[in-house]
Amino acid sequence: MSIARIRLGEVRSIGVAQPRLEARDKVTGHAPYAVDHPVPGAVYAWPVLSTVAAGWVSTVDTQPALALDGVLAVVWHGSAPRLEPIGDPGLLVLQSPRIQYRGQVVAMVVANSLERAREGAEAVVVDEQPVTADTELRADHPALYAPETVNAGFPGMSVVGDLDAGLATAAVRVDATYRTPAMHHVAMEPHAATAFWERGNLVVFDSTQSSTSVRDALAGLFELPPQMVRVVNEHVGGGFGSKGPGRVTAVLAAMASRCVGRPVKLALTRQMLFSLAGYRTPTIQRVRLGADERGRLVAIGHDAVSQTSKVIEFVEQTAVISRTLYAAPHRRTTHRVAPLDVPPPTWMRAPGECPGSFALESAMDELAVAGNWDPVQLRLANDTQVDPELGIPFSSRHLADCLRDGAERFGWAGRDPRPAVRREGRWLVGTGVAASTFPAITWPSTATARATADDHFHVQVNAADIGTGARTVLRQIAADALGVAQYCVEITVGDSAIGPAPVAGGSMGTSSWGWAVTEACRRVRERIDSLHHGRVPAEGVFATADTTEDVAAREEFARHSFGAQFCEVRVDPGTGEVRVSRLLGVFAAGRIVNPTTARSQLIGGMTMGLSMALMERSVMDRRTGDFVTDDLASYHVAVNADVPAIEARWIDEDDPHLNPMGTKGIGELGIVGTAAAVANAVYHATGIRVHDLPITPASLLR
């Protein structure tokens, strides 16, 4: 093949709207998810869950289940394979009689049909000895402590200047406490896995956002070399962070398969997910702001309280957003956490920034009201091109452009700042604004690229496509790096055998995987041009890439995406019903690879933020430690009728300090700030400031 014949010159793939490569397979049901793979001889597992929040399993009577025709095994802590206690202790399932939260797996039944496995699980008799459980998060909880670090390695406390002195000199001050409830991910595909052992090797089809990390976890637990474990996640039906770390589904399926010597399929029910798949921790946040007569912030204080499980420490980085968004000479952010007898919380879309922005951006709105300043102008007055705490420049920061562009598109000019004065029929109408930010993270990744003599390129990278369109954008990136048409490129993702790659989370996927893909494709191209005079030999040309050194060698900058959210709401003063009528987001997120998938991600995040503001709340019965809102009939999420015609736009942003593609993450940026924009609009409509989410009719009428 002459490579020159397929060179496209000025034709580019990056920046062109493209439908998802796997769209037809998904809508026609041909895309295989974790338990869809046709593994010969597969049987089924069903877990038995604890009914107390703390205590011990004294006995497990397996005979009623084993007496059922088709039940192959009952696995419990007295019969389960032993696991090596390394890594996440939450994965050490069925290793001890101790019960640390309600809904913990205390046994598992394996049978030749799904129905018989469930029947067997109901027949197992588990004698539980409960002890008094502590399940309620309070701001004055006696077990609260200050962790040295919080999630993603941030310091638990950060102090610049003297907060108290700054507040004392401020002309205008705000001191308010905000609360966000526990929230669950409710991804469309439940957590599931299919596992089997083959000549001592373990193969798992898992619903995970990171097959690399699951492979490493399983290798450690079962004392195997990593090369003897293969984890495949070709298609994943959403995760929102819950499928980022390894989960007990893969461990249980592997254990069950070892016990019965056959492949095992395990899919959790929707109800099981509320205890076994993690959740966003509830938060209690005190925000103190002080500004001078011109509206310039002189002091920012943000103190966050959250909960963790006694199984493993997980500390939401809630106050970290206040270290980045606005300039002020005096600042203090702190975190405290209470270990409770509850299921372990975990990462959820925009962890930290999402709940933290509700508090910070609501407080900024309260400050604007107190100082009689326009909320947009107040944010513009406190913009900065230098990270307020690190003292280093941002690689790019166009928050001001997002605010100005959004204000113009939304029609912010001429807005009457007085609350509860605008009516349309029976509805009170109000508008609100909030800013958004999320770190632009890039982690090392590997990728491979191969050119064949039949006008074909095959690029492999162990990305996880969790519904974001990762395959599609990576093919666009590869095509441009190779200088060929997209139809010449085949992309393979979702297999730990490809090589190490980071999680599909933290809005780092495209930037991390794409860098490795770019480098591997560039090397193939160079070898074809320099060694083979522009022609691909019969044996093909192959190259690999590992960006570990490249990522480490980047210059020191603060790298973030930014955005501005504008919202209009209508509130019925008689019933307290809130309807979002308009929602606009304008974002600065580097170079947009695919406008179609980018818009999908941004409006998806904004929809989750709307849902967070008005509906979502996981309610725990503190007497039992049980999430009683454990299905989609009681845990409410926004549906089509709740969502207006959301508009997501972005500005052109050229940032040379990121990666070869110039990309930042967008998966989580859309949710940050949305709930605050809704809450601020509700205040403008009604004059009622709601500090606790979700905003319900009861919270307005009382």
PDB file of C-alpha atoms in Angstrom, residues 311-452:
ATOM      1  CA  VAL A 311     -14.929  -0.341  56.033  1.00  0.00           C
ATOM      2  CA  ILE A 312     -12.644   2.135  54.253  1.00  0.00           C
ATOM      3  CA  GLU A 313     -12.001   5.865  54.482  1.00  0.00           C
ATOM      4  CA  PHE A 314     -13.517   7.920  51.687  1.00  0.00           C
ATOM      5  CA  VAL A 315     -13.427  11.710  52.135  1.00  0.00           C
ATOM      6  CA  GLU A 316     -15.240  13.844  49.567  1.00  0.00           C
ATOM      7  CA  GLN A 317     -13.040  16.788  48.532  1.00  0.00           C
ATOM      8  CA  THR A 318     -16.014  19.130  48.928  1.00  0.00           C
ATOM      9  CA  ALA A 319     -14.261  22.385  49.840  1.00  0.00           C
ATOM     10  CA  VAL A 320     -11.490  22.109  47.241  1.00  0.00           C
ATOM     11  CA  ILE A 321     -13.480  24.086  44.662  1.00  0.00           C
ATOM     12  CA  SER A 322     -13.186  27.158  46.889  1.00  0.00           C
ATOM     13  CA  ARG A 323      -9.402  26.974  46.488  1.00  0.00           C
ATOM     14  CA  THR A 324      -9.680  27.536  42.734  1.00  0.00           C
ATOM     15  CA  LEU A 325     -12.694  29.506  41.617  1.00  0.00           C
ATOM     16  CA  TYR A 326     -12.150  33.022  43.014  1.00  0.00           C
ATOM     17  CA  ALA A 327      -9.310  35.222  44.221  1.00  0.00           C
ATOM     18  CA  ALA A 328      -9.138  36.436  47.820  1.00  0.00           C
ATOM     19  CA  PRO A 329      -6.134  37.224  50.060  1.00  0.00           C
ATOM     20  CA  HIS A 330      -7.546  35.432  53.138  1.00  0.00           C
ATOM     21  CA  ARG A 331      -8.798  31.849  52.741  1.00  0.00           C
ATOM     22  CA  ARG A 332      -9.370  28.711  54.746  1.00  0.00           C
ATOM     23  CA  THR A 333     -10.887  25.431  53.599  1.00  0.00           C
ATOM     24  CA  THR A 334     -11.311  22.407  55.863  1.00  0.00           C
ATOM     25  CA  HIS A 335     -12.748  18.915  55.800  1.00  0.00           C
ATOM     26  CA  ARG A 336     -14.004  16.733  58.628  1.00  0.00           C
ATOM     27  CA  VAL A 337     -15.434  13.254  58.293  1.00  0.00           C
ATOM     28  CA  ALA A 338     -17.423  10.891  60.522  1.00  0.00           C
ATOM     29  CA  PRO A 339     -16.897   7.099  60.244  1.00  0.00           C
ATOM     30  CA  LEU A 340     -20.325   5.464  60.449  1.00  0.00           C
ATOM     31  CA  ASP A 341     -21.917   2.031  60.178  1.00  0.00           C
ATOM     32  CA  VAL A 342     -23.046   2.724  56.621  1.00  0.00           C
ATOM     33  CA  PRO A 343     -22.180   1.419  53.160  1.00  0.00           C
ATOM     34  CA  PRO A 344     -18.978   2.924  51.747  1.00  0.00           C
ATOM     35  CA  PRO A 345     -19.526   6.105  49.719  1.00  0.00           C
ATOM     36  CA  THR A 346     -17.587   6.483  46.503  1.00  0.00           C
ATOM     37  CA  TRP A 347     -16.812   8.727  43.550  1.00  0.00           C
ATOM     38  CA  MET A 348     -19.804  10.309  41.827  1.00  0.00           C
ATOM     39  CA  ARG A 349     -19.779  12.608  38.826  1.00  0.00           C
ATOM     40  CA  ALA A 350     -17.666  15.683  39.674  1.00  0.00           C
ATOM     41  CA  PRO A 351     -16.805  14.456  43.178  1.00  0.00           C
ATOM     42  CA  GLY A 352     -16.225  17.370  45.530  1.00  0.00           C
ATOM     43  CA  GLU A 353     -16.843  20.071  42.935  1.00  0.00           C
ATOM     44  CA  CYS A 354     -20.505  19.118  42.517  1.00  0.00           C
ATOM     45  CA  PRO A 355     -21.710  19.447  46.154  1.00  0.00           C
ATOM     46  CA  GLY A 356     -19.070  22.078  46.895  1.00  0.00           C
ATOM     47  CA  SER A 357     -20.235  24.329  44.068  1.00  0.00           C
ATOM     48  CA  PHE A 358     -23.799  24.292  45.376  1.00  0.00           C
ATOM     49  CA  ALA A 359     -22.614  25.803  48.642  1.00  0.00           C
ATOM     50  CA  LEU A 360     -20.025  28.213  47.233  1.00  0.00           C
ATOM     51  CA  GLU A 361     -22.137  29.474  44.337  1.00  0.00           C
ATOM     52  CA  SER A 362     -25.233  29.830  46.522  1.00  0.00           C
ATOM     53  CA  ALA A 363     -23.149  31.868  48.971  1.00  0.00           C
ATOM     54  CA  MET A 364     -21.896  34.047  46.109  1.00  0.00           C
ATOM     55  CA  ASP A 365     -25.508  34.744  45.193  1.00  0.00           C
ATOM     56  CA  GLU A 366     -26.300  35.631  48.786  1.00  0.00           C
ATOM     57  CA  LEU A 367     -23.287  37.950  48.804  1.00  0.00           C
ATOM     58  CA  ALA A 368     -24.538  39.640  45.629  1.00  0.00           C
ATOM     59  CA  VAL A 369     -27.916  40.240  47.249  1.00  0.00           C
ATOM     60  CA  ALA A 370     -26.353  41.539  50.472  1.00  0.00           C
ATOM     61  CA  GLY A 371     -24.071  43.955  48.599  1.00  0.00           C
ATOM     62  CA  ASN A 372     -26.636  44.920  45.951  1.00  0.00           C
ATOM     63  CA  TRP A 373     -24.293  43.687  43.192  1.00  0.00           C
ATOM     64  CA  ASP A 374     -25.192  41.943  39.979  1.00  0.00           C
ATOM     65  CA  PRO A 375     -24.345  38.226  40.388  1.00  0.00           C
ATOM     66  CA  VAL A 376     -22.548  38.045  37.042  1.00  0.00           C
ATOM     67  CA  GLN A 377     -20.532  41.192  37.691  1.00  0.00           C
ATOM     68  CA  LEU A 378     -19.615  39.966  41.177  1.00  0.00           C
ATOM     69  CA  ARG A 379     -18.082  36.826  39.683  1.00  0.00           C
ATOM     70  CA  LEU A 380     -16.263  38.815  37.014  1.00  0.00           C
ATOM     71  CA  ALA A 381     -14.824  41.126  39.661  1.00  0.00           C
ATOM     72  CA  ASN A 382     -13.236  38.158  41.432  1.00  0.00           C
ATOM     73  CA  ASP A 383     -11.828  36.334  38.425  1.00  0.00           C
ATOM     74  CA  THR A 384      -8.103  35.589  38.396  1.00  0.00           C
ATOM     75  CA  GLN A 385      -5.513  34.292  35.943  1.00  0.00           C
ATOM     76  CA  VAL A 386      -3.352  32.877  38.762  1.00  0.00           C
ATOM     77  CA  ASP A 387      -4.356  29.960  40.958  1.00  0.00           C
ATOM     78  CA  PRO A 388      -5.360  31.696  44.206  1.00  0.00           C
ATOM     79  CA  GLU A 389      -3.617  29.189  46.456  1.00  0.00           C
ATOM     80  CA  LEU A 390      -0.865  27.616  44.385  1.00  0.00           C
ATOM     81  CA  GLY A 391       0.329  30.958  43.038  1.00  0.00           C
ATOM     82  CA  ILE A 392       0.947  29.530  39.558  1.00  0.00           C
ATOM     83  CA  PRO A 393      -0.761  30.637  36.339  1.00  0.00           C
ATOM     84  CA  PHE A 394      -3.654  28.776  34.807  1.00  0.00           C
ATOM     85  CA  SER A 395      -2.768  27.134  31.515  1.00  0.00           C
ATOM     86  CA  SER A 396      -5.890  28.874  30.257  1.00  0.00           C
ATOM     87  CA  ARG A 397      -8.861  30.334  32.084  1.00  0.00           C
ATOM     88  CA  HIS A 398     -11.823  31.766  30.216  1.00  0.00           C
ATOM     89  CA  LEU A 399     -14.415  31.862  32.969  1.00  0.00           C
ATOM     90  CA  ALA A 400     -15.022  35.562  32.280  1.00  0.00           C
ATOM     91  CA  ASP A 401     -15.685  34.829  28.608  1.00  0.00           C
ATOM     92  CA  CYS A 402     -18.179  32.114  29.564  1.00  0.00           C
ATOM     93  CA  LEU A 403     -19.999  34.477  31.935  1.00  0.00           C
ATOM     94  CA  ARG A 404     -20.175  37.308  29.404  1.00  0.00           C
ATOM     95  CA  ASP A 405     -21.175  35.097  26.486  1.00  0.00           C
ATOM     96  CA  GLY A 406     -23.768  33.291  28.588  1.00  0.00           C
ATOM     97  CA  ALA A 407     -25.228  36.519  29.935  1.00  0.00           C
ATOM     98  CA  GLU A 408     -25.658  37.858  26.405  1.00  0.00           C
ATOM     99  CA  ARG A 409     -27.230  34.657  25.073  1.00  0.00           C
ATOM    100  CA  PHE A 410     -29.493  34.299  28.091  1.00  0.00           C
ATOM    101  CA  GLY A 411     -30.666  37.902  28.030  1.00  0.00           C
ATOM    102  CA  TRP A 412     -29.314  38.741  31.473  1.00  0.00           C
ATOM    103  CA  ALA A 413     -29.087  42.484  30.820  1.00  0.00           C
ATOM    104  CA  GLY A 414     -31.992  44.410  32.248  1.00  0.00           C
ATOM    105  CA  ARG A 415     -32.794  41.716  34.805  1.00  0.00           C
ATOM    106  CA  ASP A 416     -34.689  43.180  37.760  1.00  0.00           C
ATOM    107  CA  PRO A 417     -32.646  42.003  40.778  1.00  0.00           C
ATOM    108  CA  ARG A 418     -35.593  42.224  43.163  1.00  0.00           C
ATOM    109  CA  PRO A 419     -36.948  38.806  44.165  1.00  0.00           C
ATOM    110  CA  ALA A 420     -40.572  37.683  43.829  1.00  0.00           C
ATOM    111  CA  VAL A 421     -41.655  40.501  41.504  1.00  0.00           C
ATOM    112  CA  ARG A 422     -41.947  38.836  38.090  1.00  0.00           C
ATOM    113  CA  ARG A 423     -45.068  36.865  37.252  1.00  0.00           C
ATOM    114  CA  GLU A 424     -46.356  35.054  34.193  1.00  0.00           C
ATOM    115  CA  GLY A 425     -49.892  33.946  34.892  1.00  0.00           C
ATOM    116  CA  ARG A 426     -49.894  32.053  38.169  1.00  0.00           C
ATOM    117  CA  TRP A 427     -46.155  31.418  38.015  1.00  0.00           C
ATOM    118  CA  LEU A 428     -43.439  33.349  39.795  1.00  0.00           C
ATOM    119  CA  VAL A 429     -40.438  33.596  37.458  1.00  0.00           C
ATOM    120  CA  GLY A 430     -36.795  33.968  38.425  1.00  0.00           C
ATOM    121  CA  THR A 431     -33.322  33.635  36.952  1.00  0.00           C
ATOM    122  CA  GLY A 432     -30.021  32.556  38.470  1.00  0.00           C
ATOM    123  CA  VAL A 433     -26.387  32.070  37.546  1.00  0.00           C
ATOM    124  CA  ALA A 434     -23.469  29.999  38.823  1.00  0.00           C
ATOM    125  CA  ALA A 435     -19.896  29.306  37.748  1.00  0.00           C
ATOM    126  CA  SER A 436     -18.409  25.885  37.047  1.00  0.00           C
ATOM    127  CA  THR A 437     -14.917  24.448  37.125  1.00  0.00           C
ATOM    128  CA  PHE A 438     -13.272  21.031  37.075  1.00  0.00           C
ATOM    129  CA  PRO A 439      -9.601  19.995  36.927  1.00  0.00           C
ATOM    130  CA  ALA A 440      -8.169  19.197  33.487  1.00  0.00           C
ATOM    131  CA  ILE A 441      -6.489  15.934  34.460  1.00  0.00           C
ATOM    132  CA  THR A 442      -4.187  13.802  32.324  1.00  0.00           C
ATOM    133  CA  TRP A 443      -2.776  10.479  33.489  1.00  0.00           C
ATOM    134  CA  PRO A 444      -0.227   8.235  31.767  1.00  0.00           C
ATOM    135  CA  SER A 445      -1.582   5.690  29.318  1.00  0.00           C
ATOM    136  CA  THR A 446      -0.385   3.139  26.796  1.00  0.00           C
ATOM    137  CA  ALA A 447      -1.650   2.471  23.264  1.00  0.00           C
ATOM    138  CA  THR A 448      -0.651   0.500  20.187  1.00  0.00           C
ATOM    139  CA  ALA A 449      -1.063   1.169  16.486  1.00  0.00           C
ATOM    140  CA  ARG A 450      -0.561  -1.144  13.513  1.00  0.00           C
ATOM    141  CA  ALA A 451      -0.600  -0.440   9.784  1.00  0.00           C
ATOM    142  CA  THR A 452      -1.280  -3.324   7.416  1.00  0.00           C
TER     143      THR A 452
END
